Coordinates of C-alpha atoms in Angstrom, one line a residue:
M911 CA -20.3 -68.5 80.2
A912 CA -23.6 -68.7 78.3
A913 CA -24.7 -66.1 75.7
G914 CA -28.3 -64.8 75.8
I915 CA -30.5 -61.8 75.4
S916 CA -30.0 -58.9 77.8
G917 CA -31.9 -56.2 75.8
L918 CA -34.9 -56.4 73.5
A919 CA -36.5 -53.8 71.3
Y920 CA -38.7 -53.3 68.2
A921 CA -39.8 -50.4 66.1
L922 CA -42.7 -50.1 63.7
P923 CA -43.3 -47.5 61.0
T924 CA -46.1 -45.0 61.4
G925 CA -48.0 -45.9 58.3
V926 CA -51.0 -48.2 58.6
L927 CA -52.8 -50.2 55.9
N928 CA -56.1 -51.5 57.3
H929 CA -58.7 -54.0 56.3
S930 CA -61.3 -51.4 55.1
E931 CA -58.7 -50.0 52.6
L932 CA -58.0 -53.5 51.2
Q933 CA -61.8 -54.1 50.9
Q934 CA -62.0 -51.0 48.7
R935 CA -59.0 -52.0 46.7
F936 CA -59.7 -55.7 46.2
G937 CA -63.3 -56.2 47.1
V938 CA -65.2 -56.8 50.3
E939 CA -66.1 -60.4 49.8
E940 CA -62.6 -61.5 48.9
M941 CA -60.9 -59.7 51.7
D942 CA -63.4 -60.9 54.3
R943 CA -62.8 -64.4 53.1
L944 CA -59.0 -64.0 53.2
I945 CA -58.9 -62.5 56.7
V946 CA -60.4 -65.8 58.1
N947 CA -57.1 -67.5 57.3
T948 CA -54.7 -64.7 57.8
G949 CA -56.1 -63.1 60.9
I950 CA -54.5 -59.9 59.8
I951 CA -56.7 -56.8 60.4
S952 CA -54.0 -54.2 59.7
R953 CA -50.3 -53.9 59.1
R954 CA -47.7 -51.2 59.5
V955 CA -46.2 -49.9 56.3
S956 CA -43.1 -47.7 55.7
L957 CA -42.9 -44.3 54.0
E958 CA -41.5 -44.3 50.4
S959 CA -38.1 -43.1 51.7
E960 CA -38.1 -45.3 54.9
C961 CA -35.6 -48.3 54.8
A962 CA -35.4 -51.4 56.9
S963 CA -32.2 -50.0 58.5
D964 CA -34.2 -46.9 59.7
L965 CA -36.5 -49.2 61.7
A966 CA -33.6 -51.2 63.1
F967 CA -31.8 -48.0 64.0
T968 CA -34.9 -46.7 65.8
A969 CA -35.2 -49.9 67.8
A970 CA -31.5 -49.9 68.7
E971 CA -31.4 -46.2 69.6
A972 CA -34.4 -46.6 71.8
L973 CA -32.8 -49.6 73.5
F974 CA -29.7 -47.6 74.2
E975 CA -31.6 -44.5 75.5
N976 CA -33.9 -46.4 77.7
S977 CA -31.4 -48.7 79.4
D978 CA -27.9 -48.6 80.8
I979 CA -26.4 -50.0 77.6
D980 CA -23.5 -47.8 76.3
P981 CA -23.0 -48.0 72.5
S982 CA -19.2 -47.9 73.1
T983 CA -19.4 -51.3 74.8
I984 CA -20.8 -53.0 71.6
D985 CA -18.0 -54.9 69.9
F986 CA -20.0 -56.5 67.0
V987 CA -22.9 -55.4 64.9
I988 CA -25.1 -57.8 62.9
F989 CA -28.0 -56.7 60.7
A990 CA -30.2 -59.4 59.2
T991 CA -32.3 -58.2 56.2
Q992 CA -33.2 -59.0 52.6
M993 CA -33.9 -55.3 51.9
P994 CA -30.6 -53.5 52.6
D995 CA -29.8 -49.9 51.9
Y996 CA -27.4 -51.0 49.2
L997 CA -26.0 -54.3 47.9
M998 CA -22.7 -52.5 48.5
P999 CA -21.7 -51.4 51.2
T1000 CA -23.0 -53.6 53.9
T1001 CA -25.8 -51.9 55.9
A1002 CA -24.4 -53.0 59.2
C1003 CA -21.4 -50.7 58.7
I1004 CA -23.7 -47.8 58.1
L1005 CA -25.7 -48.6 61.2
Q1006 CA -22.4 -48.9 63.2
N1007 CA -21.7 -45.3 62.3
R1008 CA -25.2 -44.0 62.8
L1009 CA -25.4 -45.5 66.3
G1010 CA -22.0 -44.2 67.4
I1011 CA -20.6 -47.6 67.9
S1012 CA -16.8 -48.0 68.1
K1013 CA -14.8 -48.4 64.9
S1014 CA -13.2 -51.4 66.5
A1015 CA -16.5 -53.3 66.3
G1016 CA -17.0 -55.8 63.6
A1017 CA -20.0 -55.5 61.4
F1018 CA -21.7 -57.5 58.7
D1019 CA -25.1 -58.2 57.2
I1020 CA -26.9 -61.6 57.1
N1021 CA -29.0 -61.8 53.9
L1022 CA -32.0 -63.8 55.1
G1023 CA -35.7 -63.3 55.4
C1024 CA -38.3 -65.0 57.6
S1025 CA -35.8 -67.1 59.6
Q1026 CA -33.4 -64.2 60.1
Y1027 CA -34.1 -63.7 63.8
V1028 CA -33.0 -67.1 64.9
Y1029 CA -30.1 -67.3 62.4
S1030 CA -28.7 -63.9 63.5
H1031 CA -29.0 -64.7 67.2
G1032 CA -27.3 -68.1 66.6
T1033 CA -24.5 -66.2 64.9
A1034 CA -24.2 -63.8 67.8
F1035 CA -24.3 -66.7 70.3
A1036 CA -21.3 -68.3 68.5
L1037 CA -19.3 -65.0 68.5
V1038 CA -19.8 -64.6 72.2
N1039 CA -19.3 -68.2 73.3
S1040 CA -16.1 -68.4 71.1
G1041 CA -14.7 -65.3 72.7
L1042 CA -14.6 -63.3 69.5
A1043 CA -17.0 -60.8 71.0
K1044 CA -18.4 -59.8 74.4
K1045 CA -21.5 -57.8 73.5
V1046 CA -23.2 -58.1 70.1
L1047 CA -25.9 -55.8 68.8
V1048 CA -28.2 -57.9 66.6
M1049 CA -30.7 -56.0 64.4
T1050 CA -33.3 -57.3 62.0
G1051 CA -35.6 -55.5 59.6
D1052 CA -37.4 -55.7 56.3
T1053 CA -39.9 -53.5 54.4
P1054 CA -41.8 -55.9 52.2
S1055 CA -44.6 -53.3 51.6
R1056 CA -42.1 -51.4 49.4
I1057 CA -41.4 -54.3 47.1
V1058 CA -44.8 -55.7 46.5
N1059 CA -47.1 -54.6 43.7
P1060 CA -50.0 -52.7 45.2
K1061 CA -52.3 -54.6 42.9
D1062 CA -51.1 -58.0 44.1
R1063 CA -54.0 -59.3 46.1
A1064 CA -52.1 -62.4 47.1
V1065 CA -49.4 -60.6 49.1
V1066 CA -50.4 -57.0 49.9
P1067 CA -52.9 -58.2 52.6
L1068 CA -50.2 -60.3 54.3
F1069 CA -47.0 -58.2 54.7
G1070 CA -46.1 -55.4 57.0
D1071 CA -42.8 -53.7 57.9
A1072 CA -40.8 -53.7 61.2
G1073 CA -37.3 -53.7 62.7
T1074 CA -35.8 -55.1 65.9
A1075 CA -32.7 -54.8 68.1
A1076 CA -31.3 -57.1 70.7
I1077 CA -28.2 -57.3 72.9
I1078 CA -26.5 -60.7 73.1
E1079 CA -23.9 -61.2 75.8
D1080 CA -23.0 -63.4 78.7
V1081 CA -26.1 -63.9 80.9
G1082 CA -24.8 -66.5 83.3
E1083 CA -24.2 -70.2 83.2
S1084 CA -27.8 -71.2 84.0
A1085 CA -29.4 -69.0 81.3
G1086 CA -29.1 -68.0 77.6
F1087 CA -29.3 -70.0 74.4
Q1088 CA -28.8 -73.7 74.9
K1089 CA -29.1 -75.3 71.4
F1090 CA -29.8 -74.4 67.8
A1091 CA -30.9 -76.2 64.7
F1092 CA -30.9 -74.9 61.1
G1093 CA -32.1 -76.1 57.7
S1094 CA -32.6 -75.1 54.1
D1095 CA -34.2 -76.3 50.9
G1096 CA -33.0 -74.2 48.0
S1097 CA -34.9 -76.3 45.5
E1098 CA -37.9 -74.3 46.5
H1099 CA -36.3 -70.9 46.2
Q1100 CA -38.7 -69.8 43.4
S1101 CA -41.7 -70.1 45.8
L1102 CA -40.9 -66.7 47.5
I1103 CA -38.7 -64.5 45.4
W1104 CA -38.0 -60.9 44.3
P1105 CA -36.8 -61.8 40.8
T1106 CA -34.8 -58.6 39.8
S1107 CA -33.5 -57.8 43.2
G1108 CA -29.9 -58.9 42.5
M1109 CA -27.4 -59.6 39.7
R1110 CA -29.0 -62.8 38.2
E1111 CA -31.9 -61.1 36.4
K1112 CA -31.8 -57.7 34.9
K1113 CA -34.3 -55.0 35.7
D1114 CA -35.4 -53.6 32.3
E1115 CA -38.4 -52.6 30.3
A1116 CA -39.5 -56.3 29.9
S1117 CA -39.2 -57.0 33.6
S1118 CA -41.5 -54.1 34.5
V1119 CA -44.4 -55.3 32.4
E1120 CA -47.3 -56.2 34.7
A1121 CA -49.5 -59.2 34.2
A1122 CA -52.4 -60.9 36.2
D1123 CA -52.0 -64.5 37.2
K1124 CA -54.9 -67.0 37.2
L1125 CA -56.1 -65.7 40.6
G1126 CA -56.2 -62.1 39.4
A1127 CA -53.1 -60.9 41.3
V1128 CA -51.1 -58.4 39.3
R1129 CA -47.3 -58.1 39.4
S1130 CA -44.2 -57.7 37.3
R1131 CA -40.8 -59.4 37.6
N1132 CA -39.7 -56.3 39.6
D1133 CA -42.1 -57.1 42.4
M1134 CA -41.9 -59.7 45.1
Y1135 CA -43.7 -63.0 44.3
M1136 CA -45.0 -65.6 46.7
D1137 CA -46.6 -69.0 45.9
G1138 CA -48.8 -69.1 48.9
Q1139 CA -49.9 -72.7 48.5
R1140 CA -46.3 -74.0 48.2
I1141 CA -45.2 -72.0 51.2
F1142 CA -48.1 -73.3 53.2
L1143 CA -47.3 -76.9 52.2
F1144 CA -43.6 -76.4 53.1
T1145 CA -44.7 -75.1 56.5
L1146 CA -47.1 -77.9 57.0
K1147 CA -44.6 -80.6 56.0
T1148 CA -41.3 -79.2 57.3
V1149 CA -41.7 -77.1 60.4
P1150 CA -43.5 -79.5 62.7
R1151 CA -41.2 -82.4 61.6
T1152 CA -38.0 -80.5 62.1
L1153 CA -39.2 -78.9 65.4
K1154 CA -40.1 -82.3 66.7
E1155 CA -36.7 -83.6 65.7
F1156 CA -35.1 -80.6 67.4
L1157 CA -36.9 -81.3 70.7
T1158 CA -36.2 -85.0 70.5
N1159 CA -32.5 -84.6 69.8
N1160 CA -32.2 -82.4 72.8
D1161 CA -34.3 -84.6 75.1
L1162 CA -37.1 -82.1 75.4
R1163 CA -40.8 -82.5 75.4
V1164 CA -43.6 -80.0 74.6
D1165 CA -44.8 -80.1 78.2
E1166 CA -41.3 -79.1 79.4
I1167 CA -41.3 -75.9 77.3
D1168 CA -42.8 -72.9 79.0
F1169 CA -43.4 -70.9 75.9
F1170 CA -43.0 -71.2 72.1
V1171 CA -42.3 -68.1 69.9
F1172 CA -43.2 -68.7 66.2
H1173 CA -42.7 -66.7 63.1
Q1174 CA -46.0 -64.9 62.7
A1175 CA -46.7 -65.7 59.0
S1176 CA -50.5 -65.9 59.4
K1177 CA -53.2 -67.3 61.7
L1178 CA -53.6 -70.4 59.6
I1179 CA -49.8 -71.2 59.7
V1180 CA -49.3 -70.4 63.4
D1181 CA -52.4 -72.4 64.4
T1182 CA -51.5 -75.3 62.1
V1183 CA -48.0 -75.7 63.4
A1184 CA -49.2 -75.4 67.1
K1185 CA -51.9 -78.0 66.5
K1186 CA -49.6 -80.5 64.8
M1187 CA -47.1 -80.1 67.6
G1188 CA -49.8 -80.4 70.3
I1189 CA -48.9 -77.1 71.8
P1190 CA -51.7 -75.6 74.1
E1191 CA -52.9 -72.0 73.5
S1192 CA -51.3 -70.8 76.7
K1193 CA -47.9 -71.6 75.4
F1194 CA -47.7 -69.4 72.3
N1195 CA -48.9 -66.0 71.2
R1196 CA -50.2 -64.2 68.1
I1197 CA -49.1 -60.6 67.2
Y1198 CA -49.9 -60.6 63.5
E1199 CA -53.4 -59.1 63.8
T1200 CA -52.2 -55.5 63.8
R1201 CA -48.7 -56.0 62.4
G1202 CA -49.0 -58.5 59.6
N1203 CA -46.2 -60.8 58.5
S1204 CA -43.3 -58.4 59.0
G1205 CA -40.7 -61.0 58.0
G1206 CA -38.0 -62.2 60.4
S1207 CA -38.8 -59.4 62.8
T1208 CA -42.1 -61.0 63.8
V1209 CA -40.2 -63.4 66.1
G1210 CA -38.6 -60.6 68.0
I1211 CA -41.9 -58.7 68.3
A1212 CA -43.7 -61.8 69.6
L1213 CA -40.9 -62.5 72.0
H1214 CA -41.0 -58.9 73.3
H1215 CA -44.8 -59.2 73.9
A1216 CA -44.5 -62.5 75.7
V1217 CA -41.9 -61.0 78.0
T1218 CA -43.7 -57.7 78.7
E1219 CA -47.0 -59.5 79.3
G1220 CA -45.4 -61.9 81.8
K1221 CA -45.8 -65.0 79.7
I1222 CA -42.0 -65.5 79.8
K1223 CA -40.4 -65.1 83.2
P1224 CA -36.9 -65.5 84.6
G1225 CA -36.0 -69.1 84.3
S1226 CA -38.6 -69.9 81.6
K1227 CA -37.6 -72.4 79.0
V1228 CA -38.4 -70.8 75.6
V1229 CA -38.3 -72.2 72.1
M1230 CA -38.1 -69.9 69.1
S1231 CA -39.0 -71.2 65.6
A1232 CA -38.7 -69.3 62.4
F1233 CA -39.3 -70.4 58.8
G1234 CA -39.9 -69.1 55.3
V1235 CA -38.0 -67.6 52.3
G1236 CA -35.0 -69.5 51.1
L1237 CA -36.6 -71.8 51.9
S1238 CA -35.1 -71.9 55.3
W1239 CA -35.9 -72.7 58.9
A1240 CA -34.3 -72.5 62.4
H1241 CA -35.1 -73.5 65.9
T1242 CA -33.5 -72.6 69.3
V1243 CA -34.2 -73.2 72.9
M1244 CA -33.1 -70.8 75.6
I1245 CA -33.4 -70.2 79.4
W1246 CA -34.7 -66.7 80.1
P1247 CA -32.1 -64.8 82.3
Q1248 CA -32.7 -64.1 86.0
N1249 CA -31.5 -60.6 85.6
E1250 CA -33.9 -58.0 84.2
V1251 CA -34.0 -57.9 80.4
K1252 CA -34.5 -54.3 79.1
T1253 CA -37.5 -54.1 76.8
V1254 CA -38.5 -51.1 74.6
A1255 CA -41.1 -50.7 71.9
V1256 CA -41.5 -47.8 69.4
E1257 CA -44.9 -47.9 67.8

């Protein structure tokens, strides 16, 4: 038995924040200069009342409705997010009920950001291969547009919102996930943080005071913060090194991999990682232009596009690589199943 992906879906909110709006907000010259590195023309943004779970629910419901997947056959639910409905209860339990999944199904959240897609699929892989589950519904989702300060010119142009859903089950001995590698560096946790999002730091009058940094980006302690330079240096230093180690440890070479699916942080980051790895243009894709950096869901969306565009075919050897907040990273290699993988997109 080998656990792999048998169904794949994503959902985007209907709101759009485009480049011309950002030019009006932050200035034409600065936004035109920024877009050279980000490559992001527009991004999808949620309504004020729209949660990450709503996007994940839409993706999962569409997958059920447009395939022969019966919700009653799901025996485990995983939702990976850093923007849950509540800190208590777990959002996965709420999604189990909303989707009409059996009460005998296990359910839990994984609190992780940019690397969530690979981490959550690795967890589902372990559940199926160990015999603890037969069919796992894995969902991811985040709504960073709702936690950034609209005056923060450092992060508003980067982030968008999205949700994904996938079915993980036995896909045959010659297919599915083969190997995983994970890593983390909590010493850099302050580089990408939402300071008052939990129990460590109180949200009060002082935390809501806005201030401009040396670059003119305005935010308070109640808003998400990212040190873009430190995140870029982390990516430059850590991702190519650990990905090379992952390939070497599994006796794999770049030319043996049919396709690479990267976290779509920005044009600069994706291109830099690919260049340092010596990966040709034909072996990876870019989906950030009209979606932005939508956290861990970018990997699922990029994977979906590669499959529906025929870049990933039955038997293809695929590497997925995700990295970011935590700081954390994860890599996996899989053989795409011979049987048809159901794909659905809600845009």
